[in-house]
Amino acid sequence: MNAFVNPNKRSISLPKGCKDLIDVLQPPSQVEEDAVQRFILLLLFQAQQNCATELVIGPATRKGTPIRYKVEDTWHEMHPFPSRVRPAVVAELGRMAGFPEGSFPKEGPLSGVFGSVALQWKVRITDAEGDCVLTRAAK
């Protein structure tokens, strides 16, 4: 039975914070998906501008989701992003890399454009909760 339907009443109960039933039934907006994609492209652009060869999005923690990138043999930490956003970031990385729905591990190329800069990376995701490793593709 639908969690929002009360069988004893001819009405629907909405969770706190919902203004309208459409808030519950509507899929994530295109604006939210675009924001996640822009975040990923900006992240890859920044890593590429810093001559990074590898970028790792770590597992979620209470303090956020850590990001680090490797330049030559040195790892650099970036400011973590909110852990609540991580599932959308992992899903968007998979979509951008053309991964089919289903089991892990997954690996494949990811390409995009940020401004006039072409971004070419290889994505490796071992599982939904583990590290997402992006390796810069050879020119």
Tab-separated table of N, CA and C in Angstrom:
chain	number	residue	atom	x	y	z
A	1	MET	N	0.841	-1.179	0.000
A	1	MET	CA	0.000	0.000	0.000
A	1	MET	C	0.887	1.243	0.000
A	2	ASN	N	0.433	2.274	-0.659
A	2	ASN	CA	1.151	3.544	-0.735
A	2	ASN	C	1.262	4.157	0.654
A	3	ALA	N	2.470	4.582	1.022
A	3	ALA	CA	2.719	5.140	2.351
A	3	ALA	C	1.987	6.456	2.572
A	4	PHE	N	1.544	7.109	1.510
A	4	PHE	CA	0.899	8.404	1.645
A	4	PHE	C	-0.626	8.302	1.712
A	5	VAL	N	-1.156	7.103	1.540
A	5	VAL	CA	-2.601	6.919	1.541
A	5	VAL	C	-3.037	6.353	2.885
A	6	ASN	N	-4.000	6.993	3.497
A	6	ASN	CA	-4.589	6.508	4.737
A	6	ASN	C	-5.862	5.765	4.361
A	7	PRO	N	-5.908	4.416	4.579
A	7	PRO	CA	-7.078	3.649	4.152
A	7	PRO	C	-8.345	4.012	4.925
A	8	ASN	N	-8.222	4.678	6.072
A	8	ASN	CA	-9.388	5.054	6.872
A	8	ASN	C	-9.965	6.403	6.473
A	9	LYS	N	-9.290	7.112	5.585
A	9	LYS	CA	-9.754	8.432	5.156
A	9	LYS	C	-9.721	8.504	3.636
A	10	ARG	N	-10.444	9.430	3.113
A	10	ARG	CA	-10.424	9.651	1.669
A	10	ARG	C	-9.498	10.818	1.354
A	11	SER	N	-8.287	10.758	1.939
A	11	SER	CA	-7.336	11.833	1.709
A	11	SER	C	-5.924	11.265	1.695
A	12	ILE	N	-4.999	12.122	1.423
A	12	ILE	CA	-3.600	11.741	1.362
A	12	ILE	C	-2.843	12.551	2.391
A	13	SER	N	-1.946	11.887	3.131
A	13	SER	CA	-1.100	12.573	4.103
A	13	SER	C	0.285	12.741	3.500
A	14	LEU	N	0.763	13.971	3.474
A	14	LEU	CA	2.081	14.250	2.917
A	14	LEU	C	3.118	14.327	4.026
A	15	PRO	N	4.351	13.920	3.727
A	15	PRO	CA	5.415	14.052	4.716
A	15	PRO	C	5.644	15.527	5.039
A	16	LYS	N	6.156	15.790	6.233
A	16	LYS	CA	6.458	17.162	6.623
A	16	LYS	C	7.447	17.763	5.637
A	17	GLY	N	7.248	19.008	5.303
A	17	GLY	CA	8.142	19.701	4.387
A	17	GLY	C	7.644	19.723	2.957
A	18	CYS	N	6.694	18.847	2.610
A	18	CYS	CA	6.139	18.846	1.255
A	18	CYS	C	5.034	19.884	1.180
A	19	LYS	N	5.112	20.726	0.184
A	19	LYS	CA	4.097	21.753	0.005
A	19	LYS	C	2.914	21.214	-0.792
A	20	ASP	N	3.197	20.231	-1.627
A	20	ASP	CA	2.189	19.761	-2.544
A	20	ASP	C	2.500	18.312	-2.906
A	21	LEU	N	1.505	17.578	-3.343
A	21	LEU	CA	1.699	16.188	-3.750
A	21	LEU	C	2.696	16.088	-4.894
A	22	ILE	N	2.772	17.101	-5.728
A	22	ILE	CA	3.697	17.089	-6.864
A	22	ILE	C	5.141	17.008	-6.384
A	23	ASP	N	5.440	17.550	-5.167
A	23	ASP	CA	6.786	17.455	-4.597
A	23	ASP	C	7.198	16.002	-4.391
A	24	VAL	N	6.244	15.154	-4.088
A	24	VAL	CA	6.522	13.742	-3.831
A	24	VAL	C	6.592	12.953	-5.126
A	25	LEU	N	5.700	13.241	-6.051
A	25	LEU	CA	5.576	12.442	-7.260
A	25	LEU	C	6.515	12.858	-8.380
A	26	GLN	N	6.968	14.078	-8.379
A	26	GLN	CA	7.786	14.585	-9.466
A	26	GLN	C	9.220	14.064	-9.369
A	27	PRO	N	9.806	13.616	-10.478
A	27	PRO	CA	11.213	13.195	-10.455
A	27	PRO	C	12.111	14.402	-10.220
A	28	PRO	N	13.392	14.165	-9.885
A	28	PRO	CA	14.308	15.293	-9.672
A	28	PRO	C	14.292	16.225	-10.881
A	29	SER	N	14.365	17.496	-10.594
A	29	SER	CA	14.274	18.472	-11.672
A	29	SER	C	15.534	18.460	-12.526
A	30	GLN	N	15.365	18.912	-13.747
A	30	GLN	CA	16.490	19.002	-14.668
A	30	GLN	C	17.537	19.964	-14.127
A	31	VAL	N	17.086	20.978	-13.386
A	31	VAL	CA	18.014	21.949	-12.808
A	31	VAL	C	18.961	21.265	-11.831
A	32	GLU	N	18.438	20.361	-10.981
A	32	GLU	CA	19.279	19.638	-10.035
A	32	GLU	C	20.283	18.747	-10.765
A	33	GLU	N	19.834	18.038	-11.797
A	33	GLU	CA	20.725	17.173	-12.562
A	33	GLU	C	21.802	17.993	-13.265
A	34	ASP	N	21.410	19.134	-13.828
A	34	ASP	CA	22.383	20.003	-14.492
A	34	ASP	C	23.414	20.525	-13.497
A	35	ALA	N	22.980	20.839	-12.280
A	35	ALA	CA	23.906	21.347	-11.267
A	35	ALA	C	24.947	20.290	-10.911
A	36	VAL	N	24.535	19.036	-10.790
A	36	VAL	CA	25.474	17.959	-10.476
A	36	VAL	C	26.454	17.768	-11.632
A	37	GLN	N	25.954	17.807	-12.856
A	37	GLN	CA	26.840	17.662	-14.010
A	37	GLN	C	27.833	18.820	-14.079
A	38	ARG	N	27.376	20.038	-13.830
A	38	ARG	CA	28.280	21.190	-13.821
A	38	ARG	C	29.327	21.054	-12.735
A	39	PHE	N	28.925	20.546	-11.562
A	39	PHE	CA	29.869	20.318	-10.466
A	39	PHE	C	30.964	19.348	-10.908
A	40	ILE	N	30.571	18.246	-11.547
A	40	ILE	CA	31.540	17.246	-12.005
A	40	ILE	C	32.474	17.846	-13.051
A	41	LEU	N	31.921	18.553	-14.017
A	41	LEU	CA	32.757	19.157	-15.059
A	41	LEU	C	33.716	20.186	-14.469
A	42	LEU	N	33.253	20.977	-13.511
A	42	LEU	CA	34.125	21.955	-12.859
A	42	LEU	C	35.231	21.258	-12.082
A	43	LEU	N	34.895	20.181	-11.401
A	43	LEU	CA	35.869	19.402	-10.643
A	43	LEU	C	36.944	18.838	-11.573
A	44	LEU	N	36.540	18.248	-12.685
A	44	LEU	CA	37.490	17.694	-13.655
A	44	LEU	C	38.314	18.795	-14.318
A	45	PHE	N	37.678	19.922	-14.607
A	45	PHE	CA	38.384	21.054	-15.204
A	45	PHE	C	39.473	21.563	-14.258
A	46	GLN	N	39.114	21.726	-12.998
A	46	GLN	CA	40.096	22.216	-12.017
A	46	GLN	C	41.256	21.243	-11.875
A	47	ALA	N	40.948	19.954	-11.799
A	47	ALA	CA	42.007	18.942	-11.690
A	47	ALA	C	42.894	18.970	-12.930
A	48	GLN	N	42.282	19.084	-14.091
A	48	GLN	CA	43.044	19.108	-15.340
A	48	GLN	C	43.908	20.372	-15.427
A	49	GLN	N	43.383	21.515	-15.002
A	49	GLN	CA	44.153	22.761	-15.003
A	49	GLN	C	45.356	22.670	-14.069
A	50	ASN	N	45.227	21.886	-12.992
A	50	ASN	CA	46.323	21.694	-12.042
A	50	ASN	C	47.258	20.565	-12.467
A	51	CYS	N	47.074	20.049	-13.692
A	51	CYS	CA	47.894	18.968	-14.257
A	51	CYS	C	47.761	17.664	-13.477
A	52	ALA	N	46.595	17.414	-12.933
A	52	ALA	CA	46.360	16.173	-12.203
A	52	ALA	C	46.274	14.999	-13.170
A	53	THR	N	46.782	13.862	-12.733
A	53	THR	CA	46.686	12.649	-13.528
A	53	THR	C	45.632	11.704	-12.959
A	54	GLU	N	45.246	11.943	-11.716
A	54	GLU	CA	44.266	11.085	-11.060
A	54	GLU	C	43.446	11.917	-10.087
A	55	LEU	N	42.151	11.599	-9.988
A	55	LEU	CA	41.259	12.270	-9.066
A	55	LEU	C	40.439	11.195	-8.364
A	56	VAL	N	40.328	11.286	-7.047
A	56	VAL	CA	39.595	10.277	-6.281
A	56	VAL	C	38.501	10.952	-5.465
A	57	ILE	N	37.274	10.493	-5.669
A	57	ILE	CA	36.148	10.910	-4.840
A	57	ILE	C	35.952	9.780	-3.833
A	58	GLY	N	36.211	10.073	-2.578
A	58	GLY	CA	36.175	9.051	-1.535
A	58	GLY	C	34.773	8.721	-1.074
A	59	PRO	N	34.677	7.754	-0.153
A	59	PRO	CA	33.374	7.401	0.405
A	59	PRO	C	32.855	8.506	1.323
A	60	ALA	N	31.551	8.564	1.476
A	60	ALA	CA	30.917	9.575	2.315
A	60	ALA	C	31.291	9.373	3.779
A	61	THR	N	31.501	10.485	4.482
A	61	THR	CA	31.756	10.477	5.924
A	61	THR	C	30.853	11.518	6.560
A	62	ARG	N	30.881	11.593	7.890
A	62	ARG	CA	30.086	12.603	8.593
A	62	ARG	C	30.556	14.007	8.253
A	63	LYS	N	31.834	14.138	7.909
A	63	LYS	CA	32.404	15.455	7.610
A	63	LYS	C	32.267	15.832	6.140
A	64	GLY	N	31.702	14.963	5.325
A	64	GLY	CA	31.546	15.225	3.899
A	64	GLY	C	32.215	14.153	3.062
A	65	THR	N	32.221	14.373	1.778
A	65	THR	CA	32.849	13.440	0.844
A	65	THR	C	34.197	14.014	0.422
A	66	PRO	N	35.278	13.311	0.766
A	66	PRO	CA	36.606	13.840	0.441
A	66	PRO	C	36.929	13.715	-1.050
A	67	ILE	N	37.703	14.679	-1.529
A	67	ILE	CA	38.180	14.672	-2.904
A	67	ILE	C	39.677	14.948	-2.853
A	68	ARG	N	40.432	14.167	-3.598
A	68	ARG	CA	41.865	14.425	-3.690
A	68	ARG	C	42.308	14.168	-5.121
A	69	TYR	N	43.383	14.841	-5.492
A	69	TYR	CA	43.908	14.633	-6.835
A	69	TYR	C	45.428	14.547	-6.772
A	70	LYS	N	45.998	13.868	-7.765
A	70	LYS	CA	47.431	13.587	-7.794
A	70	LYS	C	48.095	14.358	-8.932
A	71	VAL	N	49.132	15.114	-8.560
A	71	VAL	CA	49.970	15.812	-9.529
A	71	VAL	C	51.368	15.250	-9.339
A	72	GLU	N	51.886	14.639	-10.404
A	72	GLU	CA	53.143	13.896	-10.344
A	72	GLU	C	53.011	12.843	-9.239
A	73	ASP	N	53.791	12.911	-8.171
A	73	ASP	CA	53.677	11.913	-7.107
A	73	ASP	C	53.077	12.481	-5.827
A	74	THR	N	52.480	13.658	-5.905
A	74	THR	CA	51.956	14.331	-4.725
A	74	THR	C	50.435	14.385	-4.762
A	75	TRP	N	49.812	13.984	-3.649
A	75	TRP	CA	48.360	14.052	-3.521
A	75	TRP	C	47.970	15.382	-2.885
A	76	HIS	N	46.928	15.999	-3.423
A	76	HIS	CA	46.401	17.263	-2.915
A	76	HIS	C	44.946	17.060	-2.511
A	77	GLU	N	44.587	17.577	-1.346
A	77	GLU	CA	43.215	17.475	-0.849
A	77	GLU	C	42.412	18.687	-1.314
A	78	MET	N	41.188	18.444	-1.710
A	78	MET	CA	40.258	19.524	-2.030
A	78	MET	C	39.245	19.596	-0.898
A	79	HIS	N	38.522	20.676	-0.858
A	79	HIS	CA	37.484	20.816	0.160
A	79	HIS	C	36.407	19.765	-0.086
A	80	PRO	N	35.992	19.013	0.955
A	80	PRO	CA	34.960	17.988	0.752
A	80	PRO	C	33.609	18.618	0.396
A	81	PHE	N	32.790	17.855	-0.290
A	81	PHE	CA	31.437	18.319	-0.596
A	81	PHE	C	30.454	17.526	0.263
A	82	PRO	N	29.222	18.005	0.439
A	82	PRO	CA	28.262	17.346	1.326
A	82	PRO	C	27.997	15.891	0.926
A	83	SER	N	28.003	15.015	1.920
A	83	SER	CA	27.799	13.580	1.662
A	83	SER	C	26.423	13.280	1.101
A	84	ARG	N	25.446	14.103	1.390
A	84	ARG	CA	24.095	13.858	0.872
A	84	ARG	C	24.036	13.998	-0.650
A	85	VAL	N	25.016	14.688	-1.236
A	85	VAL	CA	25.061	14.898	-2.680
A	85	VAL	C	25.791	13.754	-3.385
A	86	ARG	N	26.587	12.977	-2.649
A	86	ARG	CA	27.440	11.947	-3.246
A	86	ARG	C	26.683	10.950	-4.129
A	87	PRO	N	25.525	10.404	-3.696
A	87	PRO	CA	24.825	9.459	-4.580
A	87	PRO	C	24.480	10.058	-5.946
A	88	ALA	N	24.086	11.331	-5.969
A	88	ALA	CA	23.774	11.976	-7.249
A	88	ALA	C	25.035	12.153	-8.089
A	89	VAL	N	26.167	12.440	-7.442
A	89	VAL	CA	27.428	12.613	-8.163
A	89	VAL	C	27.868	11.281	-8.777
A	90	VAL	N	27.791	10.206	-8.005
A	90	VAL	CA	28.177	8.884	-8.510
A	90	VAL	C	27.259	8.466	-9.658
A	91	ALA	N	25.960	8.694	-9.500
A	91	ALA	CA	25.010	8.342	-10.560
A	91	ALA	C	25.289	9.142	-11.827
A	92	GLU	N	25.577	10.431	-11.667
A	92	GLU	CA	25.854	11.271	-12.839
A	92	GLU	C	27.166	10.887	-13.503
A	93	LEU	N	28.184	10.546	-12.711
A	93	LEU	CA	29.441	10.057	-13.295
A	93	LEU	C	29.175	8.820	-14.151
A	94	GLY	N	28.375	7.913	-13.619
A	94	GLY	CA	28.023	6.705	-14.370
A	94	GLY	C	27.261	7.022	-15.644
A	95	ARG	N	26.324	7.961	-15.551
A	95	ARG	CA	25.554	8.337	-16.731
A	95	ARG	C	26.454	8.989	-17.776
A	96	MET	N	27.336	9.888	-17.318
A	96	MET	CA	28.236	10.579	-18.243
A	96	MET	C	29.211	9.615	-18.918
A	97	ALA	N	29.566	8.535	-18.216
A	97	ALA	CA	30.480	7.540	-18.776
A	97	ALA	C	29.728	6.470	-19.568
A	98	GLY	N	28.411	6.545	-19.588
A	98	GLY	CA	27.615	5.592	-20.358
A	98	GLY	C	27.513	4.221	-19.724
A	99	PHE	N	27.631	4.147	-18.395
A	99	PHE	CA	27.532	2.857	-17.720
A	99	PHE	C	26.093	2.348	-17.755
A	100	PRO	N	25.915	1.053	-17.989
A	100	PRO	CA	24.570	0.495	-17.897
A	100	PRO	C	24.168	0.373	-16.421
A	101	GLU	N	22.873	0.354	-16.179
A	101	GLU	CA	22.377	0.145	-14.817
A	101	GLU	C	22.779	-1.257	-14.380
A	102	GLY	N	23.042	-1.425	-13.096
A	102	GLY	CA	23.338	-2.769	-12.616
A	102	GLY	C	24.543	-2.844	-11.722
A	103	SER	N	25.164	-3.997	-11.756
A	103	SER	CA	26.207	-4.329	-10.787
A	103	SER	C	27.519	-3.605	-11.038
A	104	PHE	N	28.347	-3.638	-10.030
A	104	PHE	CA	29.685	-3.043	-10.063
A	104	PHE	C	30.693	-4.173	-10.134
A	105	PRO	N	31.936	-3.955	-10.442
A	105	PRO	CA	32.606	-2.692	-10.767
A	105	PRO	C	32.299	-2.242	-12.182
A	106	LYS	N	32.531	-0.948	-12.396
A	106	LYS	CA	32.291	-0.357	-13.712
A	106	LYS	C	33.499	0.478	-14.088
A	107	GLU	N	33.808	0.501	-15.363
A	107	GLU	CA	34.943	1.274	-15.854
A	107	GLU	C	34.659	1.705	-17.277
A	108	GLY	N	35.017	2.954	-17.586
A	108	GLY	CA	34.812	3.429	-18.936
A	108	GLY	C	35.253	4.868	-19.112
A	109	PRO	N	35.245	5.347	-20.353
A	109	PRO	CA	35.690	6.714	-20.646
A	109	PRO	C	34.609	7.738	-20.326
A	110	LEU	N	35.047	8.905	-19.942
A	110	LEU	CA	34.155	10.029	-19.704
A	110	LEU	C	34.745	11.221	-20.436
A	111	SER	N	33.957	11.848	-21.264
A	111	SER	CA	34.444	13.041	-21.947
A	111	SER	C	33.395	14.125	-21.832
A	112	GLY	N	33.865	15.339	-21.804
A	112	GLY	CA	32.974	16.475	-21.693
A	112	GLY	C	33.722	17.738	-22.078
A	113	VAL	N	33.005	18.834	-22.057
A	113	VAL	CA	33.597	20.121	-22.390
A	113	VAL	C	33.230	21.098	-21.295
A	114	PHE	N	34.221	21.830	-20.806
A	114	PHE	CA	33.988	22.900	-19.846
A	114	PHE	C	34.538	24.171	-20.464
A	115	GLY	N	33.644	25.065	-20.860
A	115	GLY	CA	34.079	26.242	-21.616
A	115	GLY	C	34.598	25.767	-22.965
A	116	SER	N	35.855	26.056	-23.235
A	116	SER	CA	36.468	25.608	-24.486
A	116	SER	C	37.468	24.480	-24.251
A	117	VAL	N	37.485	23.933	-23.030
A	117	VAL	CA	38.457	22.894	-22.671
A	117	VAL	C	37.815	21.510	-22.772
A	118	ALA	N	38.431	20.632	-23.553
A	118	ALA	CA	37.972	19.250	-23.674
A	118	ALA	C	38.475	18.451	-22.472
A	119	LEU	N	37.573	17.718	-21.844
A	119	LEU	CA	37.917	16.899	-20.681
A	119	LEU	C	37.839	15.435	-21.079
A	120	GLN	N	38.932	14.706	-20.901
A	120	GLN	CA	38.998	13.287	-21.250
A	120	GLN	C	39.520	12.521	-20.038
A	121	TRP	N	38.668	11.718	-19.415
A	121	TRP	CA	39.029	10.961	-18.227
A	121	TRP	C	38.507	9.536	-18.348
A	122	LYS	N	39.077	8.646	-17.573
A	122	LYS	CA	38.586	7.272	-17.461
A	122	LYS	C	38.022	7.131	-16.053
A	123	VAL	N	36.809	6.613	-15.926
A	123	VAL	CA	36.128	6.469	-14.648
A	123	VAL	C	36.161	5.007	-14.218
A	124	ARG	N	36.489	4.776	-12.944
A	124	ARG	CA	36.455	3.425	-12.373
A	124	ARG	C	35.723	3.508	-11.044
A	125	ILE	N	34.590	2.808	-10.950
A	125	ILE	CA	33.788	2.779	-9.731
A	125	ILE	C	33.670	1.319	-9.303
A	126	THR	N	34.211	1.019	-8.114
A	126	THR	CA	34.190	-0.366	-7.637
A	126	THR	C	32.845	-0.733	-7.046
A	127	ASP	N	32.210	0.191	-6.320
A	127	ASP	CA	30.859	-0.015	-5.799
A	127	ASP	C	30.266	1.340	-5.458
A	128	ALA	N	28.977	1.389	-5.184
A	128	ALA	CA	28.280	2.652	-4.971
A	128	ALA	C	28.815	3.426	-3.767
A	129	GLU	N	29.370	2.734	-2.789
A	129	GLU	CA	29.838	3.389	-1.565
A	129	GLU	C	31.352	3.594	-1.531
A	130	GLY	N	32.092	2.979	-2.447
A	130	GLY	CA	33.554	3.044	-2.433
A	130	GLY	C	34.102	4.224	-3.207
A	131	ASP	N	35.413	4.208	-3.391
A	131	ASP	CA	36.089	5.274	-4.127
A	131	ASP	C	35.658	5.304	-5.590
A	132	CYS	N	35.548	6.511	-6.130
A	132	CYS	CA	35.391	6.719	-7.570
A	132	CYS	C	36.731	7.256	-8.034
A	133	VAL	N	37.415	6.508	-8.869
A	133	VAL	CA	38.740	6.892	-9.324
A	133	VAL	C	38.640	7.355	-10.776
A	134	LEU	N	39.104	8.564	-11.018
A	134	LEU	CA	39.130	9.109	-12.370
A	134	LEU	C	40.584	9.315	-12.757
A	135	THR	N	40.959	8.744	-13.888
A	135	THR	CA	42.322	8.844	-14.399
A	135	THR	C	42.283	9.650	-15.686
A	136	ARG	N	43.174	10.611	-15.784
A	136	ARG	CA	43.183	11.456	-16.977
A	136	ARG	C	43.637	10.638	-18.177
A	137	ALA	N	42.885	10.747	-19.246
A	137	ALA	CA	43.220	10.029	-20.472
A	137	ALA	C	44.423	10.670	-21.130
A	138	ALA	N	45.245	9.839	-21.749
A	138	ALA	CA	46.425	10.345	-22.457
A	138	ALA	C	45.984	11.209	-23.617
A	139	LYS	N	46.743	12.257	-23.879
A	139	LYS	CA	46.398	13.193	-24.968
A	139	LYS	C	46.618	12.568	-26.313
